[in-house]
PDB file of C-alpha atoms in Angstrom:
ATOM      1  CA  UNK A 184       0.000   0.000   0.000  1.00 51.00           C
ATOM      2  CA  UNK A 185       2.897   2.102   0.720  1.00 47.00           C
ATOM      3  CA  UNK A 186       4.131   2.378  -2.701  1.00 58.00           C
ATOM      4  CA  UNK A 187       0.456   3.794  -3.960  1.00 60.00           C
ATOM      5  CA  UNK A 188       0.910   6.766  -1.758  1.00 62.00           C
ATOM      6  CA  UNK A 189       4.204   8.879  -1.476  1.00 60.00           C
ATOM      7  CA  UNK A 190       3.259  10.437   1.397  1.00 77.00           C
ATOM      8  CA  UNK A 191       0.207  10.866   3.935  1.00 82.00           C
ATOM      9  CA  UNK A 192      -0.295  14.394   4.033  1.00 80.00           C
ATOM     10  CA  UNK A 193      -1.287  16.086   7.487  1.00 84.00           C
ATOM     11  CA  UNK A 194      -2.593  19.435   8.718  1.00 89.00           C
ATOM     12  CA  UNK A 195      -4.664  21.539   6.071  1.00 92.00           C
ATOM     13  CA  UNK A 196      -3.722  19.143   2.866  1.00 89.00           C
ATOM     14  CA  UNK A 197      -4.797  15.683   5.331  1.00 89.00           C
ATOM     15  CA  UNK A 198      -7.797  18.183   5.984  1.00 92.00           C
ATOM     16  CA  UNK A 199      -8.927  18.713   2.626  1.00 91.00           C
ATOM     17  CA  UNK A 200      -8.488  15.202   2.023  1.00 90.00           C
ATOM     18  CA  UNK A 201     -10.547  13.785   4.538  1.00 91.00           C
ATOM     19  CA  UNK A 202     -13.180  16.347   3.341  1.00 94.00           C
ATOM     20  CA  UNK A 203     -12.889  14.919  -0.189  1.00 92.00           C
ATOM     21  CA  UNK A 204     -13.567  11.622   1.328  1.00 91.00           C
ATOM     22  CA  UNK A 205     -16.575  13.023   3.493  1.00 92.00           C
ATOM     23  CA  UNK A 206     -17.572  14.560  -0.120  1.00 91.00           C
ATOM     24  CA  UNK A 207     -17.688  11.261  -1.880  1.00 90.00           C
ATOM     25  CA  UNK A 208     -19.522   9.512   1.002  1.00 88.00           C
ATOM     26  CA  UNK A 209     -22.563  12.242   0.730  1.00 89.00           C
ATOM     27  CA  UNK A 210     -22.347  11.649  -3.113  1.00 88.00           C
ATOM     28  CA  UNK A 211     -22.676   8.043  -2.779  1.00 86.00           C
ATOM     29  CA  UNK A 212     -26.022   8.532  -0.261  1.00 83.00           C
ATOM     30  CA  UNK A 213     -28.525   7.365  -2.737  1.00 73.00           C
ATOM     31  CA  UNK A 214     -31.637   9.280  -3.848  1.00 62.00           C
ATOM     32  CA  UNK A 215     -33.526   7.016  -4.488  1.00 62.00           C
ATOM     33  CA  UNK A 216     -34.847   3.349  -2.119  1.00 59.00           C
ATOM     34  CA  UNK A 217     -31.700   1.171  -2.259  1.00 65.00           C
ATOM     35  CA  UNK A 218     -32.237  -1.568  -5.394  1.00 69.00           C
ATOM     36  CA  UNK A 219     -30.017  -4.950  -4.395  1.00 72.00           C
ATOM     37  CA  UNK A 220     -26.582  -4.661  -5.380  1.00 73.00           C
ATOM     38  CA  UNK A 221     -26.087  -1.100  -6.079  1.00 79.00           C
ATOM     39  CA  UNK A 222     -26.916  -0.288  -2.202  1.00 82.00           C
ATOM     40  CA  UNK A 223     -24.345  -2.899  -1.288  1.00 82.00           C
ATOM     41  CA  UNK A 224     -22.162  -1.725  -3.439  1.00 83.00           C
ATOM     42  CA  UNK A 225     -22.380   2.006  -1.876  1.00 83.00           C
ATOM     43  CA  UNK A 226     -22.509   1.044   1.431  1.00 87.00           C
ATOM     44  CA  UNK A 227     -19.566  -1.253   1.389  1.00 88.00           C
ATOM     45  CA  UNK A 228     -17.621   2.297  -0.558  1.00 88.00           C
ATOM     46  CA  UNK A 229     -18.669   3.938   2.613  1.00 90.00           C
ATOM     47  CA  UNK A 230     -17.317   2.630   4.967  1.00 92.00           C
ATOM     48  CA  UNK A 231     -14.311   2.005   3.966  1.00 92.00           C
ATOM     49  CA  UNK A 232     -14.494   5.603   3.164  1.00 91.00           C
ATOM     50  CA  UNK A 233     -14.873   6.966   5.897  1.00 91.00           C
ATOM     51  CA  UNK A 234     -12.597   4.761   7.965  1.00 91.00           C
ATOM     52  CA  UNK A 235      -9.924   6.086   5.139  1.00 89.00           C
ATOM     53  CA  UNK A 236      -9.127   1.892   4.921  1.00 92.00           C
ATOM     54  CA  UNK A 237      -7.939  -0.052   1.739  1.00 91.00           C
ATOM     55  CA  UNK A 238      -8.437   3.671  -0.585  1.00 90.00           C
ATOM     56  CA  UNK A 239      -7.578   1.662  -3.730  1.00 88.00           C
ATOM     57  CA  UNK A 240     -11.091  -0.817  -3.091  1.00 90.00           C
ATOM     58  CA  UNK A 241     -13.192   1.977  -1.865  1.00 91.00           C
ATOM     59  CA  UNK A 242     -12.664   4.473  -4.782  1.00 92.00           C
ATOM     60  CA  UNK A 243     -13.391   1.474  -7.252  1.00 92.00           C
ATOM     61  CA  UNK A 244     -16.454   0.739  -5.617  1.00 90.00           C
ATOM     62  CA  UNK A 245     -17.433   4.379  -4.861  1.00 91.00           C
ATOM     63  CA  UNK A 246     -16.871   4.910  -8.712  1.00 91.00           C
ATOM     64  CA  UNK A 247     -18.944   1.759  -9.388  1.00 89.00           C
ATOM     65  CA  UNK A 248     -21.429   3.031  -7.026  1.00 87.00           C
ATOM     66  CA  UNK A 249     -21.925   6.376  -8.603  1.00 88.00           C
ATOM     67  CA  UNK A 250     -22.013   4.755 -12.021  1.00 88.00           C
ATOM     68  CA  UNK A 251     -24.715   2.680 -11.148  1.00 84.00           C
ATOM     69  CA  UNK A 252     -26.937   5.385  -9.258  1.00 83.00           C
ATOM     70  CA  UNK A 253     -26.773   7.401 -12.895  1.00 86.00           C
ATOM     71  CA  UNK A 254     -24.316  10.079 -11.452  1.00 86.00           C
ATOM     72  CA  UNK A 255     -23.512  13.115 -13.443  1.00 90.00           C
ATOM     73  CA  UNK A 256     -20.292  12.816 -15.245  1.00 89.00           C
ATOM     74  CA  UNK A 257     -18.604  15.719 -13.193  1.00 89.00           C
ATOM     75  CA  UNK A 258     -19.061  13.943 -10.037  1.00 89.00           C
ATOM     76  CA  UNK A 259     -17.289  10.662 -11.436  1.00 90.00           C
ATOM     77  CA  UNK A 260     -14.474  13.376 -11.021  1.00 92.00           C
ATOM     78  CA  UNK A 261     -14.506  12.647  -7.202  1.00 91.00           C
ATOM     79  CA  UNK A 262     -13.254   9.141  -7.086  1.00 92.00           C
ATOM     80  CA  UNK A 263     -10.346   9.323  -9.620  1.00 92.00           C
ATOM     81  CA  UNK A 264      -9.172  12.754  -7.827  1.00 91.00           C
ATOM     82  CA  UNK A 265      -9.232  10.583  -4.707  1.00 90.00           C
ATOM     83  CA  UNK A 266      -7.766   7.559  -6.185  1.00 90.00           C
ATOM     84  CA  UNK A 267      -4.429   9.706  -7.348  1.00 89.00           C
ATOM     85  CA  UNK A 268      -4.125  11.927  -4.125  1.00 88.00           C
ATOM     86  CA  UNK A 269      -4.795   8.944  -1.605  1.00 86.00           C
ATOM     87  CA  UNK A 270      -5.992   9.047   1.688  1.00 88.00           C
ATOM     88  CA  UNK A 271      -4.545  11.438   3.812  1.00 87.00           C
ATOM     89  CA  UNK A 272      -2.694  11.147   6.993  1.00 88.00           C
ATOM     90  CA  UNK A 273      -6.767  11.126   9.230  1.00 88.00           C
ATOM     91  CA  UNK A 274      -6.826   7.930   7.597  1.00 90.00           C
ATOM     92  CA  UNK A 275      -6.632   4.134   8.736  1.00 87.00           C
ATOM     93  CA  UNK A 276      -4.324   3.724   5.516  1.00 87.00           C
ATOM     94  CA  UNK A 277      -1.786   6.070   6.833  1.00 86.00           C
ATOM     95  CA  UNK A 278      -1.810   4.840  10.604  1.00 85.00           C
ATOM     96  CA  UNK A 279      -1.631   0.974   9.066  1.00 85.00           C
ATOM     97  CA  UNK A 280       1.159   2.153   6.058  1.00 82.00           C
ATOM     98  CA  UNK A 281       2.504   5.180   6.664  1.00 78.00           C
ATOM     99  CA  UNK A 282       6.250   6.400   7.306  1.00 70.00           C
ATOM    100  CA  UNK A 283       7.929   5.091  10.925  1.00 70.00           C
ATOM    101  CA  UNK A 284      10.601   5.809  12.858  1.00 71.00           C
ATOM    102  CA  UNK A 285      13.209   2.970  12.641  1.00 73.00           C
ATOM    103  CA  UNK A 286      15.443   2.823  15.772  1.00 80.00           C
ATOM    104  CA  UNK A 287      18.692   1.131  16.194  1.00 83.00           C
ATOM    105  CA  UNK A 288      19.383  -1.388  19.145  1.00 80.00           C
ATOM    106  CA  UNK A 289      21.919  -1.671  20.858  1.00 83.00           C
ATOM    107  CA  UNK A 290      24.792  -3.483  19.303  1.00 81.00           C
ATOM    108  CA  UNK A 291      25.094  -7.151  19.576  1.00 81.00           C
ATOM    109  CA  UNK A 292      27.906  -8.683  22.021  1.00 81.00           C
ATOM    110  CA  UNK A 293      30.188 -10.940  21.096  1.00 65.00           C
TER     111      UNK A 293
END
């Protein structure tokens, strides 16, 4: 997962991520009474979402989702923008693959 994302962008860029995955959760509410699979579909997109967990399966799905509800063709613009930024750092993603501190031990004896 580490090699999708460069980096896991904090303060007001992790912000404005997490609101463009708040975005695409609203988008994916549907209009209309949930029909079968599409409502699966979305709900599954939503919450991994907005747990910001395993970004490259939600955005498919949310993209799937919006396809499937008849979405306007500016708002399939939500997903992909989300696909190539990636989660954030207010994410599950980042806390599970982001950057650590590595820290030497000791040296061995001997």
């Amino acid at each position: 997962m580490q090699r999708l994302f460069v980096m896991f962008p904090d303060r007001a860029p992790g912000i404005g991520l997490l609101w463009l995955r708040l975005c695409l959760l609203a988008a994916l509410w549907p209009a209309q009474p949930p029909i079968g699979g599409i409502w699966l579909v979305c709900v599954a997109a939503q919450a991994l979402l907005l747990l910001g967990w395993l970004t490259p399966l939600a955005v498919p799905l949310a993209l799937l989702g919006l396809w499937l509800q008849g979405a306007p063709w500016p708002l399939l613009a939500l997903p992909v923008a989300l696909f190539l930024l990636g989660p954030g750092a207010y994410s599950l993603d980042a806390r599970q693959f982001g950057r650590r501190v590595l820290e030497r031990g000791p040296p061995p004896k001997g």
